[in-house]
Coordinates of C-alpha atoms in Angstrom, one line a residue:
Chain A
X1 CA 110.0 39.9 72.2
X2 CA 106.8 41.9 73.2
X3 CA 104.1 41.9 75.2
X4 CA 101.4 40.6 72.8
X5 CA 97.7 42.4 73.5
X6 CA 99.1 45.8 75.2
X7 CA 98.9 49.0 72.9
X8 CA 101.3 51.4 73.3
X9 CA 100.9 55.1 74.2
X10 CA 102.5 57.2 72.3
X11 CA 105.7 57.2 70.3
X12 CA 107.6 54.0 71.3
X13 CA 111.0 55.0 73.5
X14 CA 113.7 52.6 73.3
X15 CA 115.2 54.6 76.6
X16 CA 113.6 57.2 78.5
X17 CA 115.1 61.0 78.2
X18 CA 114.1 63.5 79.9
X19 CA 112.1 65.6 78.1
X20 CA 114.7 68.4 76.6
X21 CA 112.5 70.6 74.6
X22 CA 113.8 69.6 71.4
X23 CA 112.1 68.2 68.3
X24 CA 112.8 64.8 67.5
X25 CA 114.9 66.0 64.1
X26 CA 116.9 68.4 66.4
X27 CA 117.3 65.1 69.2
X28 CA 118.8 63.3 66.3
X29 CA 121.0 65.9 65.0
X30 CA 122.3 66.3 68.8
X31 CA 122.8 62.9 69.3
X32 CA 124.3 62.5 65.5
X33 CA 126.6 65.8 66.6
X34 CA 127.9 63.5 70.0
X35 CA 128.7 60.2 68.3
X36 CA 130.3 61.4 65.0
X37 CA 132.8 63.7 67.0
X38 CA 133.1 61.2 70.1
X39 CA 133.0 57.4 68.2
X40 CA 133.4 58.7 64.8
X41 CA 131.3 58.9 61.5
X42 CA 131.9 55.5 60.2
X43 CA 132.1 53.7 63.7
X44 CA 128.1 55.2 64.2
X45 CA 125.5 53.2 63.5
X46 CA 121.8 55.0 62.9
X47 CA 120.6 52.4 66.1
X48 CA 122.6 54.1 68.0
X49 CA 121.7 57.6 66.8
X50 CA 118.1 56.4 67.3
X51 CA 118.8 55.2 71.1
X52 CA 121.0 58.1 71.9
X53 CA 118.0 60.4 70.6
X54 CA 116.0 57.9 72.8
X55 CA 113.6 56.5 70.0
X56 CA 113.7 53.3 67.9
X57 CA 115.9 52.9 64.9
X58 CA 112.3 52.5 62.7
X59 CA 111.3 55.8 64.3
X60 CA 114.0 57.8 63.0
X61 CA 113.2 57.5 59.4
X62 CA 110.3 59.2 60.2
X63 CA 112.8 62.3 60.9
X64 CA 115.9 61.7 58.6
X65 CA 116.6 59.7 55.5
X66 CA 119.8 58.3 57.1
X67 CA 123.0 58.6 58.4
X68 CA 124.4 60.9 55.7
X69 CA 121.5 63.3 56.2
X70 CA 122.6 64.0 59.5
X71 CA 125.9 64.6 58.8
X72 CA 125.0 66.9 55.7
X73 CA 123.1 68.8 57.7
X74 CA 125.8 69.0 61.1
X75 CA 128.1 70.4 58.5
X76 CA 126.2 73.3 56.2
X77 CA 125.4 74.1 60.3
X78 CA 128.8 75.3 61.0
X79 CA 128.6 77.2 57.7
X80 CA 125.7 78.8 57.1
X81 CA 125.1 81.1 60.0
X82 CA 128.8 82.6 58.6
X83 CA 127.3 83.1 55.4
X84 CA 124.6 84.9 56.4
X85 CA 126.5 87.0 58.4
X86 CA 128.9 87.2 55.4
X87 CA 126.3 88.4 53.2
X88 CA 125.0 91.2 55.5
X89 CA 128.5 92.9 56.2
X90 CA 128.8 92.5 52.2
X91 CA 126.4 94.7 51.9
X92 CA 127.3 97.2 54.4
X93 CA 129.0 99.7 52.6
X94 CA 129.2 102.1 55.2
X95 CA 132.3 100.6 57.1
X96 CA 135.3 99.9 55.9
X97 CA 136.0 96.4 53.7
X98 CA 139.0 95.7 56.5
X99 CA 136.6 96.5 59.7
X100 CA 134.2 94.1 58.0
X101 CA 136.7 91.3 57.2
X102 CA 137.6 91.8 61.1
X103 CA 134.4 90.9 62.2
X104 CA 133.8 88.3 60.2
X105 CA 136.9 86.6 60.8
X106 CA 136.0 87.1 64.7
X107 CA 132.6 85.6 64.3
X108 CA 133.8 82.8 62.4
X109 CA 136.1 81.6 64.9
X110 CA 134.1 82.2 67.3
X111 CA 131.6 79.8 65.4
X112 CA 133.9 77.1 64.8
X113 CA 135.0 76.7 68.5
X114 CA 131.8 77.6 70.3
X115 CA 130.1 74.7 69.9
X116 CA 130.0 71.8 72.3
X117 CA 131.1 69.2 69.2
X118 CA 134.3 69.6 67.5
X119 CA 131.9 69.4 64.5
X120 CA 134.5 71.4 62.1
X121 CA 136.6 67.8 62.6
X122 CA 133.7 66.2 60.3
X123 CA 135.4 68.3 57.0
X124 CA 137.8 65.7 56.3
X125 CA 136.2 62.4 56.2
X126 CA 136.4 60.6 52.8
X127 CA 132.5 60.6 52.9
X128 CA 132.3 64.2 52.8
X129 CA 134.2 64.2 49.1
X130 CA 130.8 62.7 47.5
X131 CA 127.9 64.0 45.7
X132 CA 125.4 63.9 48.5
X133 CA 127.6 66.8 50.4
X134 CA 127.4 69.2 47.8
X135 CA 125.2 71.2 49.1
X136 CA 127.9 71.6 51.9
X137 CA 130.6 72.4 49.7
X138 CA 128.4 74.8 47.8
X139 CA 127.4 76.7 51.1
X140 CA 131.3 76.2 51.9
X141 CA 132.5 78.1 48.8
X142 CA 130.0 80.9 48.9
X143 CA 131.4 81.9 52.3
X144 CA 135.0 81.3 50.7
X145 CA 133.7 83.7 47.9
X146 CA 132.6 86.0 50.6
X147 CA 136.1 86.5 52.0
X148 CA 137.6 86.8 48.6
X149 CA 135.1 90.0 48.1
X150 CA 135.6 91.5 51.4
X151 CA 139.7 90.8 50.9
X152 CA 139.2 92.5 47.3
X153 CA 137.5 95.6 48.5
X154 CA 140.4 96.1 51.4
X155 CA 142.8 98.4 49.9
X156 CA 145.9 95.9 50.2
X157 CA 143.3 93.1 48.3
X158 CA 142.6 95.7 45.6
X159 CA 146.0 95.9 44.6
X160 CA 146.2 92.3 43.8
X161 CA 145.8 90.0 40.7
X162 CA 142.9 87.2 40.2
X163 CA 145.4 84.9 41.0
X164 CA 147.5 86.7 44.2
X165 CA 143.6 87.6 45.3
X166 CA 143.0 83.5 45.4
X167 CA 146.0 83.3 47.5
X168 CA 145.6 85.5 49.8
X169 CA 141.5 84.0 50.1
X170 CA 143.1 80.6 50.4
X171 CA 145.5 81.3 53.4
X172 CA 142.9 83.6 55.6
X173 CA 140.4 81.2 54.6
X174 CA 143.1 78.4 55.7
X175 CA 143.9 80.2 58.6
X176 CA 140.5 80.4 60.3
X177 CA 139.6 76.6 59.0
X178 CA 142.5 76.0 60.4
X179 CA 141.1 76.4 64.3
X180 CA 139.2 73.4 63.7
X181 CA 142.9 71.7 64.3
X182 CA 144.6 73.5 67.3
X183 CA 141.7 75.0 69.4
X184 CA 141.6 71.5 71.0
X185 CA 144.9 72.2 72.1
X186 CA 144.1 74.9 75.0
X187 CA 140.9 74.7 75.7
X188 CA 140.4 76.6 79.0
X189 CA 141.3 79.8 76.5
X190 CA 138.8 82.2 76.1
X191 CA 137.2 81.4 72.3
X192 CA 136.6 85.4 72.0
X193 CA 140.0 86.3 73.0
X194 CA 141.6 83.7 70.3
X195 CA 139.1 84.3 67.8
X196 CA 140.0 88.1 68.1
X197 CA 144.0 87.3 68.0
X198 CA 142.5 85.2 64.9
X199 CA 141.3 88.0 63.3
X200 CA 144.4 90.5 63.7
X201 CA 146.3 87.5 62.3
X202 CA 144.0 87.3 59.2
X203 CA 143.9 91.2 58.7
X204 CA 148.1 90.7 58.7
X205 CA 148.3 88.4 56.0
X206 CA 145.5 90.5 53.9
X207 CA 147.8 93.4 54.4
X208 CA 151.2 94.1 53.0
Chain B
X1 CA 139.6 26.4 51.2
X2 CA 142.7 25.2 50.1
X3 CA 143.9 22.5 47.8
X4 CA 145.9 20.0 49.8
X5 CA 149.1 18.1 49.7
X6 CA 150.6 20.9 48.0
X7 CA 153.6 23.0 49.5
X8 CA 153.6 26.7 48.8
X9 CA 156.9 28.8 47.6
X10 CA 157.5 32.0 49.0
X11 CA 155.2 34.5 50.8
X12 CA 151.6 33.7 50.0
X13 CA 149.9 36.3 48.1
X14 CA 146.4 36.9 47.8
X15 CA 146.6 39.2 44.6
X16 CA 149.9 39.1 42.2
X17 CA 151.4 42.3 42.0
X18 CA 154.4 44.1 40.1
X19 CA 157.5 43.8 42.3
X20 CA 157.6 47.2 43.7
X21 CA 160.9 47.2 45.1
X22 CA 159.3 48.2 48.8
X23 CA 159.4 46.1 51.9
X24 CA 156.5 44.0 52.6
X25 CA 156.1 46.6 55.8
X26 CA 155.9 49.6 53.5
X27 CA 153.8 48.5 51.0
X28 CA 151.4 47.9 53.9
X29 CA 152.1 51.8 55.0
X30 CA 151.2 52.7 50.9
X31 CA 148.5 50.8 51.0
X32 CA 146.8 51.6 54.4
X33 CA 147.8 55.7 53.4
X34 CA 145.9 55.0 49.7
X35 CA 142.5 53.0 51.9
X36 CA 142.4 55.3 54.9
X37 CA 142.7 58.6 53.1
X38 CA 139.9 57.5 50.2
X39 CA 137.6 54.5 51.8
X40 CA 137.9 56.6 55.6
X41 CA 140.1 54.7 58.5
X42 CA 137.0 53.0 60.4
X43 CA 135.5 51.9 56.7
X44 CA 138.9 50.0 56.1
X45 CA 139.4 46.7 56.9
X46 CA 142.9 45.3 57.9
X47 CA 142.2 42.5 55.4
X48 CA 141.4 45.4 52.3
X49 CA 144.8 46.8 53.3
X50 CA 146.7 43.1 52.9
X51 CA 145.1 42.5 49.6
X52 CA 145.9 45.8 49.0
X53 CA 149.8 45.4 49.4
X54 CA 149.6 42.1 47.7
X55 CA 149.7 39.9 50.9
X56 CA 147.1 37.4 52.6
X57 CA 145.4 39.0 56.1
X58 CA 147.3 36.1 58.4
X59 CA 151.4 37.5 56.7
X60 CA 150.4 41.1 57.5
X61 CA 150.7 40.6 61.1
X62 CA 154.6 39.4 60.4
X63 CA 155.0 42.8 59.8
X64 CA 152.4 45.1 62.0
X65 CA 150.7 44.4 64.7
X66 CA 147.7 45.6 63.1
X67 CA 145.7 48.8 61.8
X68 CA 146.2 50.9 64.8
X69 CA 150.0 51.0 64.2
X70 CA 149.8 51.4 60.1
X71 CA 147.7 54.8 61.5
X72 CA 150.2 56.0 63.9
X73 CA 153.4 55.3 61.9
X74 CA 151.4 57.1 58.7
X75 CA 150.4 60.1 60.6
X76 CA 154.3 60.9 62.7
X77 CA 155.3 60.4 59.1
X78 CA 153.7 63.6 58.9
X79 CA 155.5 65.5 61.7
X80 CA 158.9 63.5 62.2
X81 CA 160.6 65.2 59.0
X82 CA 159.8 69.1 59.8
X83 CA 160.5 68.2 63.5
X84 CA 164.1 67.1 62.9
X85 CA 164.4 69.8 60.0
X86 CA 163.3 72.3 63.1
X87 CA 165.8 71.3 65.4
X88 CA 168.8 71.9 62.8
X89 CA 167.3 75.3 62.5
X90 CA 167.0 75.9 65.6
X91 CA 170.6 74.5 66.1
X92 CA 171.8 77.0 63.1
X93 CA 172.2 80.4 65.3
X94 CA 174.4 81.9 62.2
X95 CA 171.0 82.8 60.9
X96 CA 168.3 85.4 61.7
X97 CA 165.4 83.9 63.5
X98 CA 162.9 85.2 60.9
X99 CA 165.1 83.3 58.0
X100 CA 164.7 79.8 59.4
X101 CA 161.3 80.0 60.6
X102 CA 160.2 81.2 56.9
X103 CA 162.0 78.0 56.2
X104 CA 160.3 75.6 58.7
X105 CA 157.2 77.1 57.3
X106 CA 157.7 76.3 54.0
X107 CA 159.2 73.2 54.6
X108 CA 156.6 72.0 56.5
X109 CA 153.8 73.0 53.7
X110 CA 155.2 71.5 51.1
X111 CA 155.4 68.1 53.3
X112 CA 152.0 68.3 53.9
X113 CA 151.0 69.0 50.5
X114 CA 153.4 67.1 48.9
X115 CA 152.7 63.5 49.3
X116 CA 150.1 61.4 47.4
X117 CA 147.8 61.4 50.5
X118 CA 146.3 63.9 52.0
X119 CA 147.6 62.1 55.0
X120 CA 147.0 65.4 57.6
X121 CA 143.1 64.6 57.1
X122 CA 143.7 61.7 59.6
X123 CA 144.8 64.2 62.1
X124 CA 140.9 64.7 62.7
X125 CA 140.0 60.9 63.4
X126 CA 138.2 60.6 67.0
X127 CA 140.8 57.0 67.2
X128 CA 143.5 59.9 67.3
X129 CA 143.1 61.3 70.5
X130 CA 143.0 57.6 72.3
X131 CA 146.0 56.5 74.2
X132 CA 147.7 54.6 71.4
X133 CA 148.7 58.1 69.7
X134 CA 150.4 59.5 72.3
X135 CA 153.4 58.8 69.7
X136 CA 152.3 61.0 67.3
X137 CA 150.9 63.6 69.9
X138 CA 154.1 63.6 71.7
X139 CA 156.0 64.8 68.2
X140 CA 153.2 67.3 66.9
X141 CA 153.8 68.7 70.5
X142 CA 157.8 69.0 70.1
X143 CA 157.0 70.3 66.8
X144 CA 154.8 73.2 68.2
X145 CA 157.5 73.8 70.4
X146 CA 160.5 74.3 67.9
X147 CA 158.1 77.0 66.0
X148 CA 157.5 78.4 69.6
X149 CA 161.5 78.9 70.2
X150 CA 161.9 79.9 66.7
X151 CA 159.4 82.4 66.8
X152 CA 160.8 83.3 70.9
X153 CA 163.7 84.0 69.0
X154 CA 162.7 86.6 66.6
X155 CA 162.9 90.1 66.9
X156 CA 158.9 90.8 67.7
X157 CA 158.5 87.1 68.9
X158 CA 161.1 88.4 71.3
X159 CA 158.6 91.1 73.1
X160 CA 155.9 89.3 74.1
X161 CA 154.6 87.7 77.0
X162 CA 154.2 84.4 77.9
X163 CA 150.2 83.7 77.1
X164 CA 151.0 86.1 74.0
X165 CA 153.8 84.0 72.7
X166 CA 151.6 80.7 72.9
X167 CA 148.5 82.5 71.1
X168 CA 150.9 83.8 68.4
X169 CA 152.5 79.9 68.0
X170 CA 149.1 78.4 67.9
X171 CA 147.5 80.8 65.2
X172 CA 151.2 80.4 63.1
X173 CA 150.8 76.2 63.8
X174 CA 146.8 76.9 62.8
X175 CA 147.6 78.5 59.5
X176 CA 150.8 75.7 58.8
X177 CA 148.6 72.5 59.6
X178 CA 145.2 74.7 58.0
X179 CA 146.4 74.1 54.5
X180 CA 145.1 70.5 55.1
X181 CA 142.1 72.2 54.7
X182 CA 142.8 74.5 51.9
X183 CA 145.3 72.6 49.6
X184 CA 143.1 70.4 48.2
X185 CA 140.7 73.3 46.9
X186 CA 143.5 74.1 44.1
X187 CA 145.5 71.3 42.9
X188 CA 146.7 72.8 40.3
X189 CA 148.4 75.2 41.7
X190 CA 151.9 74.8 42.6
X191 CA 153.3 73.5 46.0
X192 CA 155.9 75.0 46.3
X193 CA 154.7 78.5 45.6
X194 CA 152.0 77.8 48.1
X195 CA 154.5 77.1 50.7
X196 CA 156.2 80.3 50.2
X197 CA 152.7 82.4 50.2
X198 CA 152.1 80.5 53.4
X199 CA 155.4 81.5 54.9
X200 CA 155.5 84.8 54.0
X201 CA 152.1 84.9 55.9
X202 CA 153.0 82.8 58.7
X203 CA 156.1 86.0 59.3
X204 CA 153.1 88.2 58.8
X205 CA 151.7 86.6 61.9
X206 CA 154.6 86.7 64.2
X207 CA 155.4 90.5 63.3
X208 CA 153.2 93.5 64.2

């Protein structure tokens, strides 16, 4: 029901924000980022993405295909920045493979709890098992393959067989995944002090 | 729509299925763990989960009250076993300290990886942290606190601090409940040796 004869200025609002700075893409991934963590993935409709952002739901495609676009994109978030990071100490072969795998552990953590959504929570939803995230899972195994590389050029890692190697990935990769699950559970901690304790505890289980 | 004038026998079923020997209460519990863990909890419908076990919407609520309690039974079906495993080892003070939490550990994997569902994905569901859980929160929490003792009770858990104690039980609870995560990157591989890997890693952890 509208005002017939007015024109509009501007892009149409559906509620007033203040104005934060951020491009409307970026407004949608921030609201996407509050409502998948707080109401839940399935229980979020792309109106209320769109109202949260403070735009109409017709505005939004003008930003995102959907739903499932947002979420793709939330998730290779709390990925890629790792990988990059990854990459670059892969290549540093002035420092030692452990000093490395220290630091990336570290930075990983600190990642994966720094941000103001529990976004890491989003891995397990049945969604997340289809084709349209495979560019997630993609990103998510390179940085998995990173770790195994780093592990393999730490002198306990280079001891080990293909399959022992996969192991060992599988529980230091486990291990730092698995802050997604209990960093909820103390959350006045300080992130850098756990995500240093994470990253002794991940240089333990490389060792032997 | 129903035809009239005649009387039904027995429990009204809205899809014929082979007699599967379970209760009508647990074949609700199989069916909700099957549609949760595949279709996603908020996607699932309490009338998909009655068809599902063979039953009409209306007789489901004989048995549970509704969705909500299908969830919460599913998920301390998670946690109840190790946590009355735990308390017989902790109990069991003929054995080092070290022995039976290597054994709570892999225990505890191989229930998590063991059961058709990847039921520890529902751990992450924003409906988990309402009210209605407390349940299940209640029992993961007396679960931590067994590994806490156990790990108290060992010969390096022994020397630590307070705040040291509780970072060291959090990362060893991290990497146990992490291989939600992990597990389902391998399936091939077997459970049981993945428990011990996990354990042997988990008493990396504790020791220094």
């Amino acid at each position: 029901m509208e005002t017939s004869g007015g024109r509009r200025v501007g892009r149409p609002r559906a509620v007033q924000r203040p104005d934060s700075g951020l491009t409307p893409r970026a407004e949608l991934l921030t609201a996407a980022a509050e409502l998948f963590t707080t109401r839940g993935y399935a229980a979020t409709t792309t109106r209320a993405v769109a109202e949260r952002a403070g735009m109409r739901q017709a505005s939004m495609y003008h930003y995102v295909s959907g739903k499932e676009e947002l979420l793709a994109e939330l998730l290779e978030s709390t990925v890629t920045p790792s990988l990059t990071y990854a990459r670059r100490l892969l290549a540093d072969d002035t420092r030692a493979a452990e000093e490395r795998l220290r630091e990336l552990c570290r930075t990983d953590v600190e990642l994966l709890c720094g941000g103001s959504h529990n976004l890491g929570g989003l891995y397990l939803l049945p969604e997340v098992r289809t084709e349209r995230f495979a560019g997630f899972h993609a990103v998510r195994g390179e940085l998995k393959d990173a770790y195994r590389q780093l592990i393999a050029a730490t002198v306990s890692g280079g001891a080990l067989a293909k399959s022992a190697l996969d192991l060992r990935t599988d529980l230091v990769f486990g291990l730092i995944e698995g802050v997604i699950l209990v960093h909820r559970s103390d959350p006045d901690r300080s992130v850098s002090e756990f995500a240093r304790a994470t990253a002794d505890a991940a240089l333990r289980i490389v060792g032997d």
